[in-house]
Amino acid sequence: MSALLKLDRISHAYGRQVIVDELSFELEKGEIGCLLGPSGCGKTTVLRCIAGFEPIISGEIRLNETPVSRPGFVLPPEQRRIGMVFQEYALFPHLNVTANIGFGLHRSTKTERALRVAELLQVTSLTEVADRYPHELSGGQQQRVALARALAPYPDLILLDEPFSNLDVSLREHLSQEVRELLKKLNITAILVTHDQAEAFAVADKIGVMHAGKMMQWSGAHELYHRPANRFIADFIGQGTLIPGRITQSGTVETELGTLTGDIYHPGQSPDEIAGKQVDLLIRPDDIIHDDDSPLRAAVVHKAFRGAQFLYTLRLDSGQIVLSLIPSHHDHAMGEKIGIRSETDHIVVFDRLRS
C-alpha cells in the first residue's frame, strides 16, 4: 500500500536559521499521526509546510503520490484537499453552527450542502445546537464545529494544530478520545501537533518526537516508551531516572537496586555487544514496587498525590534518585525510609556518560 502522505527529508529555514532539518515520515490512509515535542522544536512549521503555507528548501512532500512541495514549487493550499483545525478554532462569529460547517461547500449544490452538513451535525453530536452561534457554545462544542467544518469538503488529510490546548484538562481528555473515534469511524487520515504526550497517546497511531527541527523517532506510543531511540526520548516520554549499572555476561544488569532481569534494549546494539559494559539504566516509576519486607530502603524526598496513587521521589543510600508509583493508602512522611524492590520487564540502557 502506498502512503497517502510522505515527507522525504524536508528542510525549512528562515534565512540562515534552520527550523526543520531533513525530516521524514509517512502516513497510510486512515492513520492518525502526531508531531510531539517541546515549544520551538519545529512541529507547527512542519504542519504549515504540509498545508502549503510555507515553502521547503530541500526534500519533497507528496500527497497521494503527487508532489505538492519541493524546492521552488508549492502547490497552493486550496488545491491540496487538506482540512485544518486551528488552536483558536477560527469560527465565524456571525455565522451559526450550520453555516460555519457548510462554509467550505460553496461548489456544492444547495441540496448537497444541506445533506453533508446534516450528516456532520449528526456524527459530531451537534444537531441540537445547529442554530446557535459560536459565542453560545461550550469550548468542546466549538472544537467539534471546527472539526466538522474541516471535514465537510471531503479532504484527503486533516491537520490539527494544538486543537485541545484551550480546554480544561478533563474536557481535553474526553475530547481527544472522541476525536480519535470520529476520525477512525470516517477513516480520515490526520496529523495532530501537540506538546502534550497524553494527547498524543490518546489520539495517534504513530507519534513523531521532534527536537531542534529533527525527527528523533517515529513509532507507536508503546515503542517510544519501552524502546526509546535516544536519551532525549527516554527523558521526554513518560517519567523516569537514569541510574548506573553493569551488564553481566549472562545478560542481567547489576545495579544498586540489585540484579535486574528482563528484555534488555540498547538502541543500536545487541545484548551480546553490550555484555560487560558500564551503562546508564532507565528506571520508570512502575519499575519500583513498594515492599515493606524488602531489605532495600529508600528515603522519601518528595511526593505528589494523584488520586489513586502517590508519585514518590525516593533517594537511595548512594544519593541516587528513583521514582515510584505507590497506591495512595500508603501515605508516607517526608524523610521516612520505606522498603522497595525492582520489578522490570523492559530494561532500557544507554552507554555510560563520562563526566
PDB file of C-alpha atoms in Angstrom, residues 2-215:
ATOM      1  CA  SER A   2       1.364   3.429  -0.963  1.00  0.00           C
ATOM      2  CA  ALA A   3       1.446   6.210   1.617  1.00  0.00           C
ATOM      3  CA  LEU A   4      -1.256   8.881   1.493  1.00  0.00           C
ATOM      4  CA  LEU A   5       1.253  11.408   2.868  1.00  0.00           C
ATOM      5  CA  LYS A   6       5.031  11.201   2.583  1.00  0.00           C
ATOM      6  CA  LEU A   7       7.624  13.693   3.768  1.00  0.00           C
ATOM      7  CA  ASP A   8      11.037  12.860   2.321  1.00  0.00           C
ATOM      8  CA  ARG A   9      13.942  14.646   4.070  1.00  0.00           C
ATOM      9  CA  ILE A  10      12.276  18.053   4.067  1.00  0.00           C
ATOM     10  CA  SER A  11      14.030  21.141   5.405  1.00  0.00           C
ATOM     11  CA  HIS A  12      12.720  24.637   6.079  1.00  0.00           C
ATOM     12  CA  ALA A  13      14.619  27.758   7.135  1.00  0.00           C
ATOM     13  CA  TYR A  14      14.124  31.419   7.911  1.00  0.00           C
ATOM     14  CA  GLY A  15      17.220  32.990   6.433  1.00  0.00           C
ATOM     15  CA  ARG A  16      20.174  31.059   7.854  1.00  0.00           C
ATOM     16  CA  GLN A  17      18.163  29.646  10.755  1.00  0.00           C
ATOM     17  CA  VAL A  18      17.154  26.053  10.008  1.00  0.00           C
ATOM     18  CA  ILE A  19      13.750  25.296  11.576  1.00  0.00           C
ATOM     19  CA  VAL A  20      13.120  21.832  10.118  1.00  0.00           C
ATOM     20  CA  ASP A  21      16.140  19.663   9.338  1.00  0.00           C
ATOM     21  CA  GLU A  22      15.826  16.762   6.838  1.00  0.00           C
ATOM     22  CA  LEU A  23      12.662  15.392   8.410  1.00  0.00           C
ATOM     23  CA  SER A  24      10.944  12.270   7.049  1.00  0.00           C
ATOM     24  CA  PHE A  25       7.820  10.267   7.850  1.00  0.00           C
ATOM     25  CA  GLU A  26       4.767   8.841   6.108  1.00  0.00           C
ATOM     26  CA  LEU A  27       1.135   8.012   6.839  1.00  0.00           C
ATOM     27  CA  GLU A  28      -1.144   5.407   5.295  1.00  0.00           C
ATOM     28  CA  LYS A  29      -4.803   6.085   4.513  1.00  0.00           C
ATOM     29  CA  GLY A  30      -6.822   6.187   7.751  1.00  0.00           C
ATOM     30  CA  GLU A  31      -3.794   6.510  10.041  1.00  0.00           C
ATOM     31  CA  ILE A  32      -3.571   9.248  12.663  1.00  0.00           C
ATOM     32  CA  GLY A  33      -0.117  10.700  13.197  1.00  0.00           C
ATOM     33  CA  CYS A  34       1.178  13.136  15.782  1.00  0.00           C
ATOM     34  CA  LEU A  35       4.128  15.514  15.861  1.00  0.00           C
ATOM     35  CA  LEU A  36       5.108  15.752  19.525  1.00  0.00           C
ATOM     36  CA  GLY A  37       7.774  17.913  21.082  1.00  0.00           C
ATOM     37  CA  PRO A  38       8.585  20.946  23.229  1.00  0.00           C
ATOM     38  CA  SER A  39       7.834  24.500  22.129  1.00  0.00           C
ATOM     39  CA  GLY A  40      10.152  25.694  19.373  1.00  0.00           C
ATOM     40  CA  CYS A  41      11.026  22.221  18.050  1.00  0.00           C
ATOM     41  CA  GLY A  42       9.536  22.954  14.607  1.00  0.00           C
ATOM     42  CA  LYS A  43       6.397  20.815  14.747  1.00  0.00           C
ATOM     43  CA  THR A  44       3.929  23.565  13.772  1.00  0.00           C
ATOM     44  CA  THR A  45       6.251  24.632  10.943  1.00  0.00           C
ATOM     45  CA  VAL A  46       6.087  21.071   9.571  1.00  0.00           C
ATOM     46  CA  LEU A  47       2.290  21.276   9.668  1.00  0.00           C
ATOM     47  CA  ARG A  48       2.372  24.588   7.784  1.00  0.00           C
ATOM     48  CA  CYS A  49       4.681  23.075   5.162  1.00  0.00           C
ATOM     49  CA  ILE A  50       2.250  20.172   4.672  1.00  0.00           C
ATOM     50  CA  ALA A  51      -0.641  22.647   4.338  1.00  0.00           C
ATOM     51  CA  GLY A  52       1.248  24.679   1.742  1.00  0.00           C
ATOM     52  CA  PHE A  53       1.597  27.815   3.883  1.00  0.00           C
ATOM     53  CA  GLU A  54       5.417  27.551   3.997  1.00  0.00           C
ATOM     54  CA  PRO A  55       7.936  26.518   1.303  1.00  0.00           C
ATOM     55  CA  ILE A  56      10.646  23.905   1.798  1.00  0.00           C
ATOM     56  CA  ILE A  57      14.299  24.384   0.833  1.00  0.00           C
ATOM     57  CA  SER A  58      15.054  20.694   0.303  1.00  0.00           C
ATOM     58  CA  GLY A  59      13.275  17.346   0.124  1.00  0.00           C
ATOM     59  CA  GLU A  60       9.742  16.658  -1.064  1.00  0.00           C
ATOM     60  CA  ILE A  61       6.182  16.377   0.258  1.00  0.00           C
ATOM     61  CA  ARG A  62       3.840  14.009  -1.572  1.00  0.00           C
ATOM     62  CA  LEU A  63       0.058  13.606  -1.206  1.00  0.00           C
ATOM     63  CA  ASN A  64      -1.467  10.542  -2.851  1.00  0.00           C
ATOM     64  CA  GLU A  65       1.898  10.040  -4.617  1.00  0.00           C
ATOM     65  CA  THR A  66       1.707  13.522  -6.164  1.00  0.00           C
ATOM     66  CA  PRO A  67       4.431  16.061  -5.281  1.00  0.00           C
ATOM     67  CA  VAL A  68       2.871  19.116  -3.609  1.00  0.00           C
ATOM     68  CA  SER A  69       6.042  20.781  -2.268  1.00  0.00           C
ATOM     69  CA  ARG A  70       9.669  20.746  -3.317  1.00  0.00           C
ATOM     70  CA  PRO A  71      12.319  23.466  -3.664  1.00  0.00           C
ATOM     71  CA  GLY A  72      10.939  26.157  -5.954  1.00  0.00           C
ATOM     72  CA  PHE A  73       7.422  24.680  -6.116  1.00  0.00           C
ATOM     73  CA  VAL A  74       4.480  24.922  -3.693  1.00  0.00           C
ATOM     74  CA  LEU A  75       1.028  23.728  -4.716  1.00  0.00           C
ATOM     75  CA  PRO A  76      -1.442  26.310  -3.314  1.00  0.00           C
ATOM     76  CA  PRO A  77      -3.206  25.257  -0.078  1.00  0.00           C
ATOM     77  CA  GLU A  78      -6.673  25.373  -1.669  1.00  0.00           C
ATOM     78  CA  GLN A  79      -5.599  22.734  -4.220  1.00  0.00           C
ATOM     79  CA  ARG A  80      -4.280  20.206  -1.674  1.00  0.00           C
ATOM     80  CA  ARG A  81      -7.590  18.755  -0.363  1.00  0.00           C
ATOM     81  CA  ILE A  82      -6.448  19.362   3.207  1.00  0.00           C
ATOM     82  CA  GLY A  83      -8.646  20.429   6.120  1.00  0.00           C
ATOM     83  CA  MET A  84      -7.248  22.350   9.097  1.00  0.00           C
ATOM     84  CA  VAL A  85      -8.367  22.762  12.698  1.00  0.00           C
ATOM     85  CA  PHE A  86      -6.537  25.626  14.379  1.00  0.00           C
ATOM     86  CA  GLN A  87      -5.745  26.134  18.056  1.00  0.00           C
ATOM     87  CA  GLU A  88      -8.221  29.033  18.300  1.00  0.00           C
ATOM     88  CA  TYR A  89     -10.811  27.226  16.061  1.00  0.00           C
ATOM     89  CA  ALA A  90     -11.238  30.367  13.843  1.00  0.00           C
ATOM     90  CA  LEU A  91     -15.032  30.052  13.694  1.00  0.00           C
ATOM     91  CA  PHE A  92     -17.006  32.838  12.027  1.00  0.00           C
ATOM     92  CA  PRO A  93     -18.796  34.664  14.881  1.00  0.00           C
ATOM     93  CA  HIS A  94     -21.603  35.972  12.645  1.00  0.00           C
ATOM     94  CA  LEU A  95     -22.494  32.504  11.306  1.00  0.00           C
ATOM     95  CA  ASN A  96     -24.403  29.825  13.179  1.00  0.00           C
ATOM     96  CA  VAL A  97     -23.163  26.241  13.534  1.00  0.00           C
ATOM     97  CA  THR A  98     -24.852  25.079  10.318  1.00  0.00           C
ATOM     98  CA  ALA A  99     -23.398  27.946   8.267  1.00  0.00           C
ATOM     99  CA  ASN A 100     -19.929  27.501   9.796  1.00  0.00           C
ATOM    100  CA  ILE A 101     -19.845  23.807   8.896  1.00  0.00           C
ATOM    101  CA  GLY A 102     -21.119  24.439   5.367  1.00  0.00           C
ATOM    102  CA  PHE A 103     -18.841  27.409   4.687  1.00  0.00           C
ATOM    103  CA  GLY A 104     -16.355  25.477   2.527  1.00  0.00           C
ATOM    104  CA  LEU A 105     -19.028  23.792   0.417  1.00  0.00           C
ATOM    105  CA  HIS A 106     -19.660  26.693  -1.975  1.00  0.00           C
ATOM    106  CA  ARG A 107     -19.077  24.446  -5.005  1.00  0.00           C
ATOM    107  CA  SER A 108     -21.816  22.032  -3.912  1.00  0.00           C
ATOM    108  CA  THR A 109     -25.486  22.420  -4.750  1.00  0.00           C
ATOM    109  CA  LYS A 110     -27.840  23.627  -2.033  1.00  0.00           C
ATOM    110  CA  THR A 111     -29.175  20.084  -1.578  1.00  0.00           C
ATOM    111  CA  GLU A 112     -25.698  18.512  -1.451  1.00  0.00           C
ATOM    112  CA  ARG A 113     -24.581  21.105   1.079  1.00  0.00           C
ATOM    113  CA  ALA A 114     -27.616  20.548   3.304  1.00  0.00           C
ATOM    114  CA  LEU A 115     -27.137  16.750   3.248  1.00  0.00           C
ATOM    115  CA  ARG A 116     -23.417  16.985   4.074  1.00  0.00           C
ATOM    116  CA  VAL A 117     -23.975  19.456   6.920  1.00  0.00           C
ATOM    117  CA  ALA A 118     -26.781  17.308   8.360  1.00  0.00           C
ATOM    118  CA  GLU A 119     -24.508  14.255   8.236  1.00  0.00           C
ATOM    119  CA  LEU A 120     -21.695  16.041  10.061  1.00  0.00           C
ATOM    120  CA  LEU A 121     -24.047  17.565  12.646  1.00  0.00           C
ATOM    121  CA  GLN A 122     -25.133  14.036  13.472  1.00  0.00           C
ATOM    122  CA  VAL A 123     -21.686  12.376  13.647  1.00  0.00           C
ATOM    123  CA  THR A 124     -20.310  15.226  15.791  1.00  0.00           C
ATOM    124  CA  SER A 125     -23.403  15.315  18.076  1.00  0.00           C
ATOM    125  CA  LEU A 126     -24.143  18.951  17.194  1.00  0.00           C
ATOM    126  CA  THR A 127     -27.652  18.621  15.756  1.00  0.00           C
ATOM    127  CA  GLU A 128     -29.291  20.181  18.821  1.00  0.00           C
ATOM    128  CA  VAL A 129     -27.109  23.304  18.590  1.00  0.00           C
ATOM    129  CA  ALA A 130     -27.257  23.699  14.796  1.00  0.00           C
ATOM    130  CA  ASP A 131     -28.850  27.177  15.014  1.00  0.00           C
ATOM    131  CA  ARG A 132     -26.576  28.556  17.733  1.00  0.00           C
ATOM    132  CA  TYR A 133     -23.672  30.944  17.235  1.00  0.00           C
ATOM    133  CA  PRO A 134     -20.072  30.310  18.383  1.00  0.00           C
ATOM    134  CA  HIS A 135     -20.365  32.534  21.485  1.00  0.00           C
ATOM    135  CA  GLU A 136     -23.324  30.415  22.636  1.00  0.00           C
ATOM    136  CA  LEU A 137     -21.300  27.180  22.563  1.00  0.00           C
ATOM    137  CA  SER A 138     -19.018  25.489  25.073  1.00  0.00           C
ATOM    138  CA  GLY A 139     -15.326  25.066  24.261  1.00  0.00           C
ATOM    139  CA  GLY A 140     -15.894  21.418  23.414  1.00  0.00           C
ATOM    140  CA  GLN A 141     -18.763  22.245  21.068  1.00  0.00           C
ATOM    141  CA  GLN A 142     -16.695  24.923  19.326  1.00  0.00           C
ATOM    142  CA  GLN A 143     -13.931  22.374  18.837  1.00  0.00           C
ATOM    143  CA  ARG A 144     -16.342  19.907  17.244  1.00  0.00           C
ATOM    144  CA  VAL A 145     -17.757  22.613  14.929  1.00  0.00           C
ATOM    145  CA  ALA A 146     -14.216  23.421  13.764  1.00  0.00           C
ATOM    146  CA  LEU A 147     -13.561  19.726  13.099  1.00  0.00           C
ATOM    147  CA  ALA A 148     -16.868  19.288  11.244  1.00  0.00           C
ATOM    148  CA  ARG A 149     -16.118  22.342   9.086  1.00  0.00           C
ATOM    149  CA  ALA A 150     -12.695  20.907   8.204  1.00  0.00           C
ATOM    150  CA  LEU A 151     -14.272  17.546   7.321  1.00  0.00           C
ATOM    151  CA  ALA A 152     -17.093  18.994   5.208  1.00  0.00           C
ATOM    152  CA  PRO A 153     -15.317  19.220   1.792  1.00  0.00           C
ATOM    153  CA  TYR A 154     -14.184  15.543   1.974  1.00  0.00           C
ATOM    154  CA  PRO A 155     -10.477  16.296   2.479  1.00  0.00           C
ATOM    155  CA  ASP A 156      -7.795  13.654   1.984  1.00  0.00           C
ATOM    156  CA  LEU A 157      -5.989  14.830   5.113  1.00  0.00           C
ATOM    157  CA  ILE A 158      -6.891  16.713   8.303  1.00  0.00           C
ATOM    158  CA  LEU A 159      -4.294  18.812  10.178  1.00  0.00           C
ATOM    159  CA  LEU A 160      -4.945  19.595  13.843  1.00  0.00           C
ATOM    160  CA  ASP A 161      -2.757  22.310  15.376  1.00  0.00           C
ATOM    161  CA  GLU A 162      -2.873  22.068  19.211  1.00  0.00           C
ATOM    162  CA  PRO A 163      -6.689  21.643  18.978  1.00  0.00           C
ATOM    163  CA  PHE A 164      -7.275  20.942  22.685  1.00  0.00           C
ATOM    164  CA  SER A 165      -4.932  23.490  24.287  1.00  0.00           C
ATOM    165  CA  ASN A 166      -7.716  25.989  25.126  1.00  0.00           C
ATOM    166  CA  LEU A 167      -9.756  23.383  27.016  1.00  0.00           C
ATOM    167  CA  ASP A 168      -9.560  22.310  30.659  1.00  0.00           C
ATOM    168  CA  VAL A 169      -7.811  19.032  31.478  1.00  0.00           C
ATOM    169  CA  SER A 170     -10.876  16.815  31.940  1.00  0.00           C
ATOM    170  CA  LEU A 171     -12.568  18.067  28.757  1.00  0.00           C
ATOM    171  CA  ARG A 172      -9.288  17.756  26.846  1.00  0.00           C
ATOM    172  CA  GLU A 173      -9.020  14.064  27.771  1.00  0.00           C
ATOM    173  CA  HIS A 174     -12.641  13.361  26.834  1.00  0.00           C
ATOM    174  CA  LEU A 175     -12.490  15.203  23.513  1.00  0.00           C
ATOM    175  CA  SER A 176      -9.176  13.678  22.444  1.00  0.00           C
ATOM    176  CA  GLN A 177     -10.748  10.212  22.708  1.00  0.00           C
ATOM    177  CA  GLU A 178     -13.880  11.484  20.962  1.00  0.00           C
ATOM    178  CA  VAL A 179     -11.896  12.966  18.073  1.00  0.00           C
ATOM    179  CA  ARG A 180      -9.945   9.731  17.601  1.00  0.00           C
ATOM    180  CA  GLU A 181     -13.165   7.685  17.489  1.00  0.00           C
ATOM    181  CA  LEU A 182     -14.699  10.082  14.952  1.00  0.00           C
ATOM    182  CA  LEU A 183     -11.649  10.118  12.661  1.00  0.00           C
ATOM    183  CA  LYS A 184     -11.426   6.324  12.800  1.00  0.00           C
ATOM    184  CA  LYS A 185     -15.148   5.940  12.104  1.00  0.00           C
ATOM    185  CA  LEU A 186     -14.814   8.121   8.990  1.00  0.00           C
ATOM    186  CA  ASN A 187     -11.438   6.549   8.005  1.00  0.00           C
ATOM    187  CA  ILE A 188      -9.847  10.002   7.882  1.00  0.00           C
ATOM    188  CA  THR A 189      -6.075  10.436   7.722  1.00  0.00           C
ATOM    189  CA  ALA A 190      -4.942  13.101  10.184  1.00  0.00           C
ATOM    190  CA  ILE A 191      -1.933  14.724  11.823  1.00  0.00           C
ATOM    191  CA  LEU A 192      -2.065  16.248  15.288  1.00  0.00           C
ATOM    192  CA  VAL A 193       0.524  18.704  16.597  1.00  0.00           C
ATOM    193  CA  THR A 194       0.902  18.902  20.366  1.00  0.00           C
ATOM    194  CA  HIS A 195       3.393  19.294  23.208  1.00  0.00           C
ATOM    195  CA  ASP A 196       1.191  17.102  25.449  1.00  0.00           C
ATOM    196  CA  GLN A 197       2.164  13.428  25.341  1.00  0.00           C
ATOM    197  CA  ALA A 198      -1.120  12.345  26.985  1.00  0.00           C
ATOM    198  CA  GLU A 199      -2.966  13.809  23.969  1.00  0.00           C
ATOM    199  CA  ALA A 200      -0.548  12.147  21.583  1.00  0.00           C
ATOM    200  CA  PHE A 201      -1.038   8.753  23.243  1.00  0.00           C
ATOM    201  CA  ALA A 202      -4.841   9.146  23.303  1.00  0.00           C
ATOM    202  CA  VAL A 203      -5.251  10.157  19.645  1.00  0.00           C
ATOM    203  CA  ALA A 204      -2.405   8.910  17.464  1.00  0.00           C
ATOM    204  CA  ASP A 205      -1.425   5.613  15.849  1.00  0.00           C
ATOM    205  CA  LYS A 206       2.082   6.907  15.081  1.00  0.00           C
ATOM    206  CA  ILE A 207       3.966   9.570  17.023  1.00  0.00           C
ATOM    207  CA  GLY A 208       6.977  11.533  15.847  1.00  0.00           C
ATOM    208  CA  VAL A 209       9.060  13.022  18.642  1.00  0.00           C
ATOM    209  CA  MET A 210      10.784  16.188  17.437  1.00  0.00           C
ATOM    210  CA  HIS A 211      13.732  18.083  18.869  1.00  0.00           C
ATOM    211  CA  ALA A 212      15.528  21.090  17.365  1.00  0.00           C
ATOM    212  CA  GLY A 213      13.865  20.580  13.977  1.00  0.00           C
ATOM    213  CA  LYS A 214      14.800  16.908  13.690  1.00  0.00           C
ATOM    214  CA  MET A 215      12.666  13.772  13.884  1.00  0.00           C
TER     215      MET A 215
END
